[in-house]
Each structure stands twice: as C-alpha cells, then as structure tokens.
XYZ file of C-alpha atoms in Angstrom:
689
model
C 21.239 -16.378 12.583
C 23.176 -14.541 9.854
C 19.956 -12.946 8.591
C 19.213 -11.618 12.070
C 22.734 -10.269 12.377
C 22.507 -8.654 8.975
C 19.150 -7.097 9.880
C 20.552 -5.650 13.105
C 23.507 -4.208 11.186
C 21.117 -2.552 8.729
C 19.115 -1.138 11.653
C 22.316 0.155 13.232
C 23.349 1.817 9.974
C 19.907 3.376 9.653
C 20.106 4.715 13.211
C 23.556 6.233 12.633
C 22.375 7.813 9.378
C 19.227 9.146 11.101
C 21.287 10.692 13.937
C 23.576 12.373 11.411
C 20.598 13.619 9.379
C 18.992 15.032 12.543
C 21.808 17.583 12.760
C 21.917 18.218 8.999
C 18.205 19.067 9.143
C 18.948 21.935 11.584
C 19.415 24.102 8.495
C 16.884 27.020 8.577
C 15.912 26.173 4.983
C 14.840 22.685 6.097
C 13.232 23.812 9.361
C 10.979 26.423 7.760
C 9.242 23.667 5.770
C 7.493 22.694 9.026
C 6.226 25.955 10.518
C 5.135 24.458 13.861
C 8.599 23.026 14.491
C 10.156 26.186 13.064
C 8.549 27.965 16.030
C 10.412 25.588 18.390
C 13.596 26.158 16.368
C 13.280 29.964 16.711
C 12.402 29.551 20.419
C 15.590 27.520 20.958
C 17.625 30.263 19.257
C 15.962 32.954 21.437
C 16.592 31.104 24.714
C 20.188 30.479 23.595
C 20.565 34.238 23.140
C 18.933 34.862 26.551
C 21.398 32.431 28.168
C 24.435 34.246 26.726
C 22.943 37.588 27.805
C 22.510 36.189 31.325
C 26.245 35.468 31.440
C 26.826 39.214 31.005
C 24.450 40.141 33.811
C 21.334 40.760 31.682
C 19.251 38.182 33.474
C 15.696 37.322 32.502
C 15.831 34.279 34.807
C 18.569 32.266 36.552
C 21.266 31.179 34.053
C 20.941 27.477 34.980
C 17.184 27.583 34.393
C 17.582 29.279 30.990
C 20.308 26.800 30.010
C 18.099 23.853 30.981
C 15.159 25.185 28.915
C 17.494 25.892 25.975
C 18.966 22.385 25.964
C 15.516 20.782 26.099
C 14.233 22.982 23.256
C 17.186 22.002 21.053
C 16.542 18.355 21.927
C 12.874 18.820 20.950
C 13.960 20.079 17.510
C 16.474 17.231 17.144
C 13.868 14.631 18.199
C 11.492 15.948 15.509
C 14.323 15.783 12.951
C 15.173 12.275 14.133
C 11.555 11.124 13.703
C 11.600 12.277 10.081
C 15.112 10.946 9.426
C 14.348 7.487 10.823
C 11.194 7.341 8.667
C 13.296 8.233 5.628
C 15.991 5.726 6.585
C 14.253 2.613 5.300
C 13.458 4.329 2.011
C 17.069 5.442 1.609
C 18.307 1.912 2.323
C 15.930 0.567 -0.323
C 17.025 3.324 -2.727
C 20.693 2.342 -2.204
C 19.793 -1.261 -3.038
C 17.951 -0.175 -6.200
C 20.767 2.177 -7.187
C 23.190 -0.746 -7.063
C 20.974 -2.480 -9.654
C 21.087 0.593 -11.878
C 24.310 0.723 -13.831
C 25.451 1.547 -17.319
C 25.696 -1.532 -19.529
C 26.544 -2.091 -23.156
C 23.402 -1.972 -25.277
C 23.151 -3.756 -28.625
C 21.298 -1.240 -30.776
C 19.854 -2.296 -34.151
C 18.333 -0.136 -36.928
C 15.077 -2.138 -37.116
C 13.480 -5.516 -36.366
C 14.448 -6.748 -39.817
C 18.118 -5.818 -39.358
C 19.166 -7.840 -36.332
C 22.626 -8.492 -37.781
C 23.555 -4.768 -37.913
C 24.365 -4.424 -34.223
C 25.913 -1.233 -32.821
C 27.327 -1.410 -29.296
C 26.674 1.774 -27.283
C 26.380 2.713 -23.601
C 22.876 2.363 -22.175
C 23.149 5.982 -20.963
C 23.150 7.123 -24.615
C 19.932 5.339 -25.559
C 17.001 7.515 -26.563
C 13.262 6.973 -26.720
C 12.395 5.048 -29.880
C 15.746 3.222 -30.171
C 15.563 -0.529 -30.802
C 17.866 -2.954 -28.998
C 18.298 -6.708 -28.968
C 18.969 -8.438 -25.628
C 20.103 -12.052 -25.424
C 20.294 -14.587 -22.584
C 22.627 -13.481 -19.792
C 22.455 -9.792 -20.747
C 20.916 -6.981 -18.740
C 18.048 -5.035 -20.275
C 19.582 -1.568 -20.813
C 16.421 0.576 -20.568
C 12.666 0.499 -20.064
C 10.837 -0.640 -23.152
C 8.198 -2.629 -24.993
C 8.963 -6.056 -26.477
C 8.555 -5.887 -30.249
C 9.608 -9.451 -30.989
C 10.535 -12.602 -29.113
C 9.707 -14.210 -25.778
C 12.084 -14.780 -22.888
C 12.379 -15.498 -19.166
C 13.447 -12.385 -17.289
C 14.956 -12.141 -13.800
C 13.331 -9.118 -12.106
C 14.615 -9.835 -8.596
C 16.652 -6.614 -8.554
C 13.394 -4.664 -8.815
C 10.765 -6.850 -7.157
C 12.821 -9.026 -4.795
C 11.070 -12.073 -6.300
C 13.577 -14.736 -7.317
C 11.276 -16.607 -9.731
C 11.751 -15.463 -13.348
C 8.833 -14.080 -15.338
C 7.981 -14.384 -19.016
C 8.057 -11.281 -21.213
C 6.824 -11.501 -24.792
C 5.700 -9.417 -27.730
C 2.014 -8.525 -27.885
C -0.542 -8.990 -25.133
C -0.288 -7.582 -21.620
C 3.203 -8.866 -20.724
C 5.242 -6.824 -23.150
C 6.724 -4.172 -20.845
C 10.288 -4.653 -19.582
C 12.254 -2.672 -17.001
C 15.839 -1.497 -17.318
C 18.159 -3.218 -14.840
C 16.478 -6.635 -15.144
C 18.242 -9.597 -16.778
C 17.224 -11.910 -19.623
C 17.987 -15.472 -18.544
C 16.777 -17.389 -21.598
C 16.115 -16.796 -25.310
C 16.151 -13.206 -26.647
C 14.042 -10.046 -26.953
C 13.878 -7.151 -29.395
C 12.906 -4.071 -27.374
C 11.854 -0.535 -28.266
C 13.115 1.988 -25.676
C 10.225 3.958 -24.134
C 12.051 6.337 -21.745
C 14.952 8.748 -22.028
C 18.022 8.249 -19.816
C 17.344 9.497 -16.271
C 13.572 9.096 -16.668
C 13.354 5.327 -16.356
C 11.032 3.437 -14.057
C 14.014 2.616 -11.823
C 15.006 6.311 -11.633
C 11.473 7.272 -10.608
C 11.380 4.437 -8.102
C 14.670 5.520 -6.480
C 13.449 9.117 -6.205
C 10.152 8.039 -4.644
C 11.523 5.590 -2.071
C 14.148 8.133 -1.017
C 11.386 10.606 -0.361
C 13.183 13.196 -2.489
C 10.172 13.662 -4.733
C 7.544 13.319 -2.014
C 5.115 16.221 -1.979
C 2.710 17.074 0.811
C -0.784 15.749 0.201
C -3.919 17.942 0.334
C -4.981 16.480 3.709
C -1.485 16.984 5.089
C -1.454 20.602 3.897
C -4.922 21.196 5.388
C -3.788 19.722 8.721
C -0.648 21.871 8.687
C -2.754 24.994 8.117
C -4.929 23.971 11.083
C -1.851 23.411 13.271
C -0.406 26.771 12.223
C -3.716 28.436 13.107
C -3.623 26.780 16.547
C -0.032 27.902 17.006
C -0.925 31.511 16.155
C -3.751 31.373 18.719
C -1.325 30.119 21.366
C 1.195 32.841 20.434
C -1.535 35.437 21.024
C -2.500 33.714 24.292
C 1.129 33.687 25.475
C 1.718 37.345 24.565
C -1.544 38.240 26.343
C -0.482 36.278 29.412
C 2.866 38.080 29.518
C 1.208 41.495 29.123
C -1.350 40.657 31.787
C 1.369 39.346 34.086
C 3.426 42.526 33.591
C 0.410 44.742 34.307
C -0.593 42.764 37.410
C 2.972 42.830 38.782
C 3.193 46.621 38.296
C -0.169 47.085 40.041
C 0.995 44.956 42.975
C 4.329 46.768 43.069
C 6.360 43.579 42.704
C 8.791 42.222 40.114
C 7.110 40.263 37.314
C 7.610 36.603 38.308
C 6.882 35.366 34.788
C 10.094 35.441 32.730
C 10.353 35.590 28.949
C 12.139 32.222 29.061
C 9.190 30.652 30.896
C 6.703 32.104 28.432
C 8.727 30.845 25.452
C 8.768 27.387 27.043
C 5.035 27.683 27.764
C 4.365 28.571 24.115
C 6.288 25.495 22.948
C 4.366 23.327 25.412
C 0.993 24.675 24.281
C 1.688 24.633 20.532
C 0.790 21.339 18.755
C 4.438 20.308 18.582
C 3.767 16.576 19.051
C 1.833 16.104 15.814
C 3.902 18.873 14.175
C 7.058 16.867 14.852
C 5.576 13.565 13.682
C 3.414 14.696 10.745
C 6.096 14.303 8.084
C 7.319 10.966 9.452
C 3.763 9.549 9.399
C 3.483 10.310 5.665
C 6.961 8.977 4.859
C 6.337 5.818 6.924
C 3.063 5.228 5.048
C 4.919 5.396 1.746
C 7.600 3.107 3.179
C 4.974 0.510 4.181
C 3.661 0.635 0.627
C 7.200 0.148 -0.724
C 7.639 -2.852 1.582
C 4.473 -4.293 0.027
C 6.303 -3.941 -3.325
C 4.037 -1.143 -4.538
C 5.508 2.024 -6.007
C 3.295 5.061 -5.489
C 3.933 7.722 -8.084
C 2.504 10.352 -5.698
C 1.738 10.739 -1.997
C -1.721 11.922 -3.039
C -2.463 8.416 -4.356
C -1.709 6.795 -0.960
C -3.936 9.294 0.804
C -6.693 8.783 -1.765
C -6.437 5.043 -1.112
C -7.375 5.747 2.495
C -10.488 7.637 1.390
C -11.586 5.215 -1.347
C -15.214 4.083 -1.106
C -15.533 2.260 -4.465
C -13.257 -0.674 -5.281
C -13.303 -2.079 -8.846
C -11.573 -5.466 -9.137
C -10.960 -7.839 -12.016
C -12.645 -11.197 -11.531
C -9.885 -13.400 -12.925
C -6.870 -13.663 -10.644
C -8.352 -11.325 -8.030
C -11.644 -12.850 -6.958
C -11.178 -16.242 -8.616
C -8.064 -18.395 -8.977
C -7.944 -17.607 -12.687
C -8.689 -21.050 -14.152
C -11.980 -22.906 -14.065
C -11.687 -26.260 -12.339
C -13.714 -29.458 -12.346
C -15.872 -29.593 -9.229
C -18.449 -32.329 -9.925
C -19.329 -35.249 -12.228
C -23.062 -35.406 -12.991
C -24.162 -38.657 -14.761
C -27.319 -38.844 -16.912
C -29.688 -41.486 -18.302
C -28.849 -44.155 -15.735
C -25.072 -44.133 -16.201
C -23.014 -44.376 -13.021
C -20.852 -41.544 -11.740
C -17.845 -43.920 -11.677
C -18.328 -44.697 -15.378
C -18.522 -40.962 -16.157
C -15.434 -40.170 -14.036
C -13.410 -42.927 -15.727
C -14.280 -41.705 -19.232
C -13.723 -38.073 -18.258
C -10.263 -38.873 -16.888
C -9.288 -40.877 -19.977
C -10.326 -38.015 -22.281
C -8.342 -35.554 -20.152
C -5.065 -37.468 -19.710
C -3.390 -35.834 -22.734
C -5.034 -32.448 -21.959
C -2.385 -30.216 -20.344
C -4.710 -27.247 -19.774
C -5.512 -26.356 -16.114
C -9.119 -27.438 -16.732
C -7.990 -30.794 -18.163
C -5.630 -31.469 -15.277
C -8.389 -30.613 -12.767
C -10.633 -33.326 -14.317
C -7.869 -35.931 -13.882
C -7.290 -34.856 -10.261
C -11.007 -34.833 -9.369
C -11.473 -38.402 -10.713
C -8.432 -39.549 -8.772
C -9.417 -37.855 -5.485
C -13.134 -38.717 -5.495
C -13.097 -42.219 -6.960
C -9.497 -43.365 -6.598
C -9.091 -43.689 -10.364
C -5.353 -43.574 -10.895
C -3.788 -41.899 -13.899
C -2.996 -44.308 -16.747
C -0.067 -44.312 -19.151
C -1.038 -43.058 -22.603
C 1.584 -45.198 -24.384
C 0.621 -48.404 -22.575
C -3.036 -47.962 -23.542
C -2.014 -47.090 -27.111
C -4.417 -44.130 -27.069
C -4.840 -41.710 -29.915
C -5.318 -38.137 -28.731
C -7.878 -35.940 -30.508
C -6.822 -32.334 -29.712
C -9.171 -29.440 -29.055
C -9.707 -27.004 -31.949
C -11.650 -23.767 -32.216
C -13.852 -25.276 -34.935
C -14.772 -28.554 -33.174
C -14.698 -27.163 -29.582
C -14.105 -30.668 -28.232
C -11.243 -33.035 -27.489
C -10.828 -36.661 -26.474
C -9.153 -40.010 -27.105
C -9.640 -43.160 -29.157
C -8.664 -46.218 -27.130
C -9.218 -49.909 -28.058
C -11.776 -48.945 -30.698
C -13.773 -46.757 -28.265
C -14.310 -43.032 -28.946
C -14.405 -40.830 -25.849
C -15.084 -37.127 -26.296
C -15.621 -34.122 -24.028
C -16.503 -30.591 -25.038
C -18.984 -27.712 -25.220
C -22.635 -28.781 -24.994
C -23.691 -27.568 -28.459
C -20.644 -29.114 -30.148
C -21.172 -32.477 -28.457
C -24.871 -32.349 -29.345
C -24.017 -31.922 -33.050
C -21.396 -34.682 -32.757
C -23.903 -37.120 -31.209
C -26.707 -36.237 -33.618
C -24.412 -36.801 -36.588
C -24.366 -40.476 -35.584
C -27.780 -40.755 -33.928
C -30.924 -38.639 -33.709
C -31.227 -39.355 -29.997
C -29.766 -36.749 -27.609
C -30.154 -36.765 -23.858
C -32.935 -34.443 -22.621
C -31.646 -34.851 -19.046
C -28.221 -33.648 -20.221
C -29.759 -30.506 -21.744
C -31.492 -29.684 -18.441
C -28.275 -30.147 -16.433
C -26.336 -27.974 -18.916
C -28.890 -25.171 -18.404
C -28.702 -25.491 -14.609
C -24.880 -25.274 -14.616
C -24.939 -22.257 -16.962
C -27.474 -20.513 -14.684
C -25.101 -21.010 -11.749
C -22.309 -19.293 -13.695
C -20.410 -22.530 -14.361
C -19.139 -24.148 -17.555
C -20.659 -27.523 -18.562
C -18.483 -30.043 -20.416
C -20.454 -32.960 -21.855
C -18.747 -36.395 -21.963
C -19.652 -39.111 -24.507
C -18.559 -42.691 -25.067
C -19.168 -44.107 -28.547
C -21.617 -41.259 -29.281
C -23.646 -41.890 -26.108
C -23.843 -39.131 -23.510
C -22.539 -40.317 -20.117
C -22.945 -37.051 -18.237
C -21.613 -33.584 -17.574
C -18.445 -32.227 -15.952
C -19.230 -29.105 -13.910
C -16.377 -26.594 -14.327
C -16.563 -23.565 -12.089
C -14.572 -20.489 -11.197
C -13.001 -21.221 -7.820
C -13.411 -18.277 -5.485
C -10.193 -17.529 -3.602
C -10.170 -18.523 0.064
C -10.968 -15.625 2.390
C -12.044 -13.247 -0.381
C -15.686 -13.188 0.763
C -14.601 -12.314 4.313
C -12.340 -9.524 2.991
C -15.237 -8.032 1.060
C -17.386 -8.201 4.200
C -14.664 -6.295 6.092
C -14.539 -3.684 3.331
C -18.323 -3.331 3.506
C -18.039 -2.575 7.239
C -15.668 0.241 6.328
C -18.193 1.669 3.885
C -16.372 0.487 0.751
C -18.461 -0.849 -2.144
C -16.845 -3.663 -4.154
C -17.510 -4.084 -7.882
C -16.357 -7.090 -9.901
C -15.270 -6.438 -13.499
C -15.552 -9.379 -15.868
C -15.930 -10.213 -19.531
C -18.427 -12.979 -18.648
C -22.072 -12.756 -19.643
C -24.443 -11.168 -17.068
C -25.857 -14.523 -15.924
C -22.432 -16.008 -15.164
C -21.222 -12.744 -13.649
C -24.248 -12.559 -11.327
C -23.645 -16.109 -10.047
C -19.947 -15.498 -9.325
C -20.675 -12.098 -7.755
C -23.201 -13.702 -5.400
C -20.772 -16.456 -4.382
C -17.862 -14.030 -3.885
C -19.960 -11.560 -1.901
C -19.243 -8.461 -3.996
C -21.776 -5.639 -3.944
C -22.109 -5.191 -7.710
C -20.593 -6.314 -11.013
C -19.881 -5.063 -14.510
C -20.425 -7.894 -17.008
C -19.132 -8.030 -20.586
C -16.786 -5.211 -19.573
C -15.315 -2.980 -22.281
C -12.818 -0.094 -21.916
C -15.681 2.340 -22.542
C -17.884 0.589 -19.978
C -15.206 0.763 -17.253
C -14.491 4.433 -17.974
C -18.179 5.330 -17.965
C -18.771 3.554 -14.641
C -15.826 5.315 -12.963
C -16.988 8.720 -14.201
C -20.530 8.097 -12.988
C -19.312 7.240 -9.480
C -16.951 10.228 -9.379
C -19.753 12.561 -10.491
C -21.677 11.385 -7.410
C -18.737 12.313 -5.150
C -17.139 8.872 -4.736
C -13.416 8.061 -4.781
C -12.738 5.078 -7.047
C -9.855 2.582 -7.053
C -9.197 0.018 -9.748
C -6.483 -2.276 -10.997
C -5.449 -3.159 -14.551
C -2.606 -4.375 -16.725
C -3.628 -4.015 -20.368
C -3.592 -1.163 -22.851
C -7.386 -1.389 -22.869
C -7.339 -0.628 -19.112
C -5.331 2.586 -19.577
C -8.287 4.999 -20.051
C -10.016 3.738 -16.884
C -6.744 3.741 -14.910
C -6.091 7.343 -15.931
C -9.580 8.296 -14.711
C -9.550 6.390 -11.387
C -8.495 8.177 -8.194
C -6.306 5.229 -7.193
C -5.061 3.337 -10.233
C -2.841 0.306 -9.648
C -1.043 -0.922 -12.766
C 0.591 -4.341 -12.829
C 4.365 -4.362 -13.349
C 3.870 -7.199 -15.840
C 1.422 -5.051 -17.770
C 1.864 -2.802 -20.762
C 3.756 0.474 -20.703
C 0.493 2.304 -21.420
C -1.119 0.854 -18.259
C 1.922 1.715 -16.114
C 1.983 5.300 -17.374
C -1.766 5.712 -16.823
C -1.702 4.431 -13.219
C -0.552 6.352 -10.150
C 0.749 3.184 -8.505
C 2.638 0.190 -9.868
C 2.432 -3.211 -8.183
C 5.857 -4.780 -8.652
C 4.499 -8.231 -7.715
C 1.666 -7.913 -10.263
C -0.804 -9.360 -7.757
C -4.348 -8.172 -8.531
C -5.407 -8.665 -4.893
C -2.801 -6.076 -3.806
C -5.423 -3.356 -4.262
C -7.085 -4.477 -1.020
C -3.742 -4.173 0.829
C -3.161 -0.721 -0.682
C -6.533 0.480 0.636
C -5.620 -0.952 4.054
C -2.258 0.870 4.089
C -3.912 4.129 2.966
C -6.555 3.872 5.670
C -3.915 2.996 8.261
C -1.997 6.148 7.317
C -5.102 8.314 7.792
C -5.980 6.493 11.029
C -2.460 7.068 12.376
C -2.493 10.745 11.478
C -5.954 11.211 12.977
C -5.079 9.321 16.170
C -1.862 11.248 16.822
C -3.519 14.576 15.984
C -6.251 13.794 18.523
C -3.614 12.856 21.102
C -1.533 15.981 20.411
C -4.421 18.454 20.713
C -5.759 16.734 23.855
C -2.198 16.899 25.230
C -2.021 20.654 24.619
C -5.339 21.283 26.372
C -4.260 19.208 29.371
C -0.904 21.003 29.616
C -2.664 24.371 29.473
C -4.852 23.610 32.485
C -1.986 21.902 34.327
C 0.655 24.613 33.896
C -1.167 27.971 33.928
C -2.249 27.802 37.619
C 1.292 26.904 38.736
C 2.794 29.614 36.535
C 0.691 32.446 37.985
C 0.475 31.365 41.636
C 3.145 33.970 42.448
C 0.844 36.744 41.291
C -2.437 35.221 42.383
C -2.100 32.873 45.377
C -5.790 31.991 44.948
C -4.861 30.040 41.800
C -3.164 27.431 44.007
C -6.616 25.864 44.384
C -6.490 25.075 40.652
C -3.009 23.561 40.944
C -4.581 20.115 41.226
C -1.298 18.381 40.365
C 0.395 20.204 43.245
C 3.382 21.129 41.091
C 6.224 22.481 43.247
C 6.657 25.892 41.609
C 6.266 27.834 38.377
C 9.828 26.936 37.364
C 9.373 23.218 38.078
C 6.019 23.225 36.257
C 7.520 24.752 33.110
C 10.638 22.585 33.321
C 8.576 19.396 33.776
C 6.203 20.268 30.939
C 8.988 21.122 28.478
C 10.830 17.860 29.305
C 7.610 15.884 28.851
C 6.954 17.729 25.575
C 10.325 16.573 24.183
C 10.135 13.001 25.476
C 6.610 12.353 24.189
C 7.861 12.913 20.617
C 10.457 10.157 21.028
C 7.888 7.902 22.731
C 5.470 8.229 19.797
C 8.018 7.661 16.979
C 7.439 3.845 16.938
C 3.676 4.390 16.620
C 4.159 6.966 13.846
C 6.414 4.571 11.909
C 4.445 1.367 12.472
C 1.007 2.973 12.291
C -1.947 2.388 14.589
C -3.518 -1.059 14.447
C -5.735 -1.367 11.379
C -9.383 -2.110 12.103
C -12.210 -2.756 9.659
C -14.786 -0.485 11.282
C -16.939 2.399 10.123
C -15.746 6.013 10.329
C -18.158 6.707 13.206
C -16.859 3.828 15.325
C -13.288 4.782 14.488
C -13.892 8.372 15.635
C -15.422 7.161 18.912
C -12.464 4.829 19.496
C -9.927 7.582 18.726
C -11.614 10.018 21.097
C -11.708 7.389 23.833
C -8.141 6.073 23.497
C -6.126 8.960 22.053
C -8.341 11.853 23.185
C -8.771 10.689 26.771
C -5.220 9.299 26.791
C -3.901 12.652 25.570
C -5.639 14.419 28.451
C -4.584 12.001 31.202
C -0.954 11.328 30.136
C 0.425 14.876 30.755
C -1.065 14.993 34.261
C 0.671 11.736 35.174
C 4.090 12.316 33.586
C 4.416 16.058 34.192
C 3.789 15.382 37.889
C 6.256 12.473 37.882
C 8.961 14.605 36.224
C 8.203 17.450 38.674
C 8.780 15.112 41.631
C 12.059 13.832 40.127
C 13.568 17.243 39.312
C 12.590 18.686 42.708
C 14.023 15.629 44.490
C 17.290 15.910 42.525
C 17.497 19.659 43.130
C 17.490 20.642 39.451
C 15.110 23.558 40.214
C-alpha cells in the first residue's frame, strides 16, 4: 500500500515538474530546436498580434474567432512541450536519485601498493587519474577505478538498484569499481581511472537527464523530411490565399478566407503530430533502456540496436547456464546404473564445484540415494589437481575415482592392462554431442560414465526463433572446440558459431559482417573483448567487467546480465516501430484533414465545392476551429503511446510495414473525419462559432 502511495506521489511530482517545464520550454531558443513546432509557435505569436490589432478595429476576422484560434495554438505548443517534459520526467527523477548517491567523501590516498601505512586523507573531489586509494569495509569508494590488490564484497545498489552485494577483486574481469558504491567486507586497493566530474556516475546522470542526448541520424533525417513537408504546406497555403484573393476580386466580393484561418489551416496541414512527439519518443526509448538498467552512452546506439541484424552472444551465461551439469549416468560392462550412481555420488560428496554438486543431486533425484555424512563414513577425500585431472574418495578400503577419460585410463592401466572398450565408445559419443564425459572407477574397475552437459537456458531457443523472424542472425561465441560448439549451437538454435574464439577472431568476424553492410551487436566484459566492442555497432559492456571493456562499449549493462542484449535489441526496435507508426499516423492525418477542410473553407467562393464537403461541416469557421482543436487534442491523446511505445512484435519488416499502414495509416485517415465532425457538431450546438 505504501509503495503504491509513494509511486503515485512520484507521478504527481513528475506531472507538476512537466507542467512547469512546459512553460519554461516556451523560450524561442528551445522552440527553434524543433522547426515544425517552431512554426506553430510563430503562428501563435502572429494570431496573438492579429487579436490585439482586432481590438483596435483592424479586423482580419471576428475578435472572438481569432482569440479562440490563438488560445488553441498556444495550447498546441504547450502540449508538445508537455509531451517532451513528461518523457524527460522519469529520467530527471532517476538522475535525482543517482545524484543523491554522488557525494564527496574522504578518500584514503596512498603513495603505492607497497606503502599502505602512509595514508593521506583528502576529499574525493581532489582525486586525479592515476591516484591510488585504499578502501576498507564500511567505506564508500571515492572514484571510479581498477582494483590493484585485494578482494571484497561491494554494495552497488545505489547504481544498479540490486541489493545483493557483488565481489570485486584484482585481476580478471571483475576488477572495475564505480565511485559511489560501498565496500561491505574486507578491503581494496584501487587506482583511480577518471578525473573528478568525468566519472561513470557523472556520465550516467547526464544521460538519464537527457542533457547530453543528441539527435540520432534517423531522427535528423525524419526531421528534414517533416520540414520539407511543412515547406510544401506553407507554399500550398500561400497559394490558396493568393488564389482566394484573386477569385474574390474577380467576383467582386470580400475575400472570405482570413489570414487567421489560413494560419490555422497551415498548422492543421503541417505534420505537427509527429513533430510534437518526435523528441519524446526518443527520450522515452532511452528511459525504457534506463529502466532495464542499461546506460546508453549515445542515442545513436539505441537506434542502431533497432537496426541490428547480426547478434553475437557469449555461450557461457547467455545461452547456457554457465556451469556444466550431470544429466545422465551411463554404466558399462554389465554394471548397474544404481551401482554407478552410488559410487559417483560418494566421489562427489566432498566436491563443492557446481559440477560435483550436480552429480550428488542427480543421484538423489533419479535413484533416491540420499547424501551421506563424510565424517560418519570416515572418508578420505582425494582433491582434484591439474596434474591428475581426477578426484575421489577412499572409504572402508575402497578407492572411488572420477575424472577425465584419459586420466582415468592411465590410472586404471597403472594397476591393470584391461580398460573398458565400451567406456571408450561412450566417451567418444558424449564428446561428439558436445558434452563432457567423466569416467567413474571403483577399485580400478570402470563402472561407467557421467554425462556432463551445458544446460541451455529455458526459452533461449524460442527467443532465437523470434529473432530469426525479425531477420536477425544469431552467432554464438565460445572458446570450446568446433565439435562441442557445433553440438551446443544446434541444441540452442543459433544460426552460426565462432569456436575457439580469440580477440582477433571476434574482431575479424565483426569487420567482415560490417563490410557486407550488416549492423553488428555484441556483448563482453573482459579486456580481451575491448577491440571487438569498440568495432561493434552496438557494444554492451558488463558493469562487472574491466574498465577497458566499459570504455570500449557504447552501452553498459548495470545488471551485468549477458542476455540483456536481446532486450536491448527489442527496446531499440520498439523505438523505431513507435516512431514509424506515429509518423504514418501523422502524415495520414494531414492528408485526411486536407481533404476534409479545403472544401468547407472555400465553399463561400465556390458553392460547387459543397458537394465535396462530405463531412457536412457547418461553415468555414467551424471547419477550421474543429480541425485546430482536434490537432491539439490528438497530441495529448498520443502521449501515452509515445512514452510506452507500440506493442513489440517479432515480425519481419515487410509484415510490420503492412500492419502499420493498415492500423496507423488507415486509422490516421479515418480518425480526423470522425472527431473533426464530432467537434464541429459540439461547437455549433454550443454556439461557439
């Protein structure tokens, strides 16, 4: 209940801020950034001037009519400002939350790793790139950096929202730390990697606020198209006024088409709907990405995600669960599966690796063999080593071992020349399937094989099928040998794979695809991923990864979830789908309004045009008034769709285009006829015109 109340309060604050910002954005400097809406802004100023002139007897049209048009035009500008402000609101709220996490703290600077006792206390704001600090349990990390020494649990909830602590340690791919996070156990020696004001948190605040958001190439191209349409409609409107003036003079009557009406007509015909919502669509797309805990370092990256047609994904943690698990016990030479399962479980009881635990669980679930107490059985554990490549237990004078096939073979043959031929065949079969065979022996006799396999994540195959429908090719990247990689790729349903992947191999593959005109996305977390991330069009670095990976990527996944790349592509495509849908609706709207209004506007000059007034609008004034009201209200009506985005569908571009034309194209044509007529009936009935 309190959460709901808190959420409604946040929404209320966002609404109040958005309303305030709507008026602040009336500044000419802000308005000129959107040339289509700047036209409406200038039109509102002109009709305001015409209204004041009408008060002094210089009447272009009745004062009440001019005032009504003026008010609606100002509301149209404010509605467009409100759409942008409400889209920015969520980002600003998130930025305020992040800013509260960013504060100056006392940093414990040391001269070098070897001089931890010589601590100098300085403000974190004075730290420079290359400085070395030591951070102990309970202290806040003062700046972004790389761990040089130590390992500790770090609370990153201020950045990621995730309450569970994460481990940061020297070396490997989990060495990067973020300023503003807190060490909750042990200690870390950190080298500062960013100057004050240039930290990851600073960049994140700027991005979520929208203050550093730049228009993307597609957005710029669409704006140029909208401006071109607007110029055409300006020429059409000027031509209509000139033609109207000429026709009125020829007929010897006063020109019935006022400047106010033509200004309103121009606003109705110009693509103001998409012009008003274009910026909010882009900001909302970035906001949806922020809600998914992904920081985009540029708007271009989000847009590129929508156009991606090659997706390169790590196998481990993305396609598979990350640890191989026991899936089957295969006995050999007449031994029973129960005997094999019992020995396998005994050898794995002291084994705390994920693979070892999975053997214990499989024996328990399939055969009801309960776990036994190591101390009660007086077992002696033989640990795994790199040289022996096997482990096991000695219990009651019996030796039980499990390990790699070649190691077990040598172990058995050291005590006997006989080795199971059936076991060798099964080992080959498992290897050909991409699995890992573990051979189990009891007193130097082979009992059978444990089949360890990479467990494909639930639903991954279906996701790849959906991506294929959208024309996206999926490529699995793995360090496994080609045989294993091929088996896993087939089971997961990916289109291709890169086996025995090296940094050079990844980079070469990305370049080859780009040379053929493809847009490539990939994810990575290590320093060895940095070259490929820098080359990819959409490069998602893990927040847990190295500083080099984060700097090379154009997005950072704060949750460090390798599968997030699929969600990023979905959000990017949804942004493009939303923009395309609303553009289709807006242009169809303009065409419909043109054919609905023009006959009514010129019926005074040409009574024959009444035959084309299929909506039977009451008069030229009511037609213009109805259309300009509809034009303002449709912006407000479409704000929720612009912010939420159209429903995401995994279909091809051709099907998507057909759907857009049917729903938003046809809808854009029909809607004005219905609502302009409805508004016309209401304003005539209420005597407004």
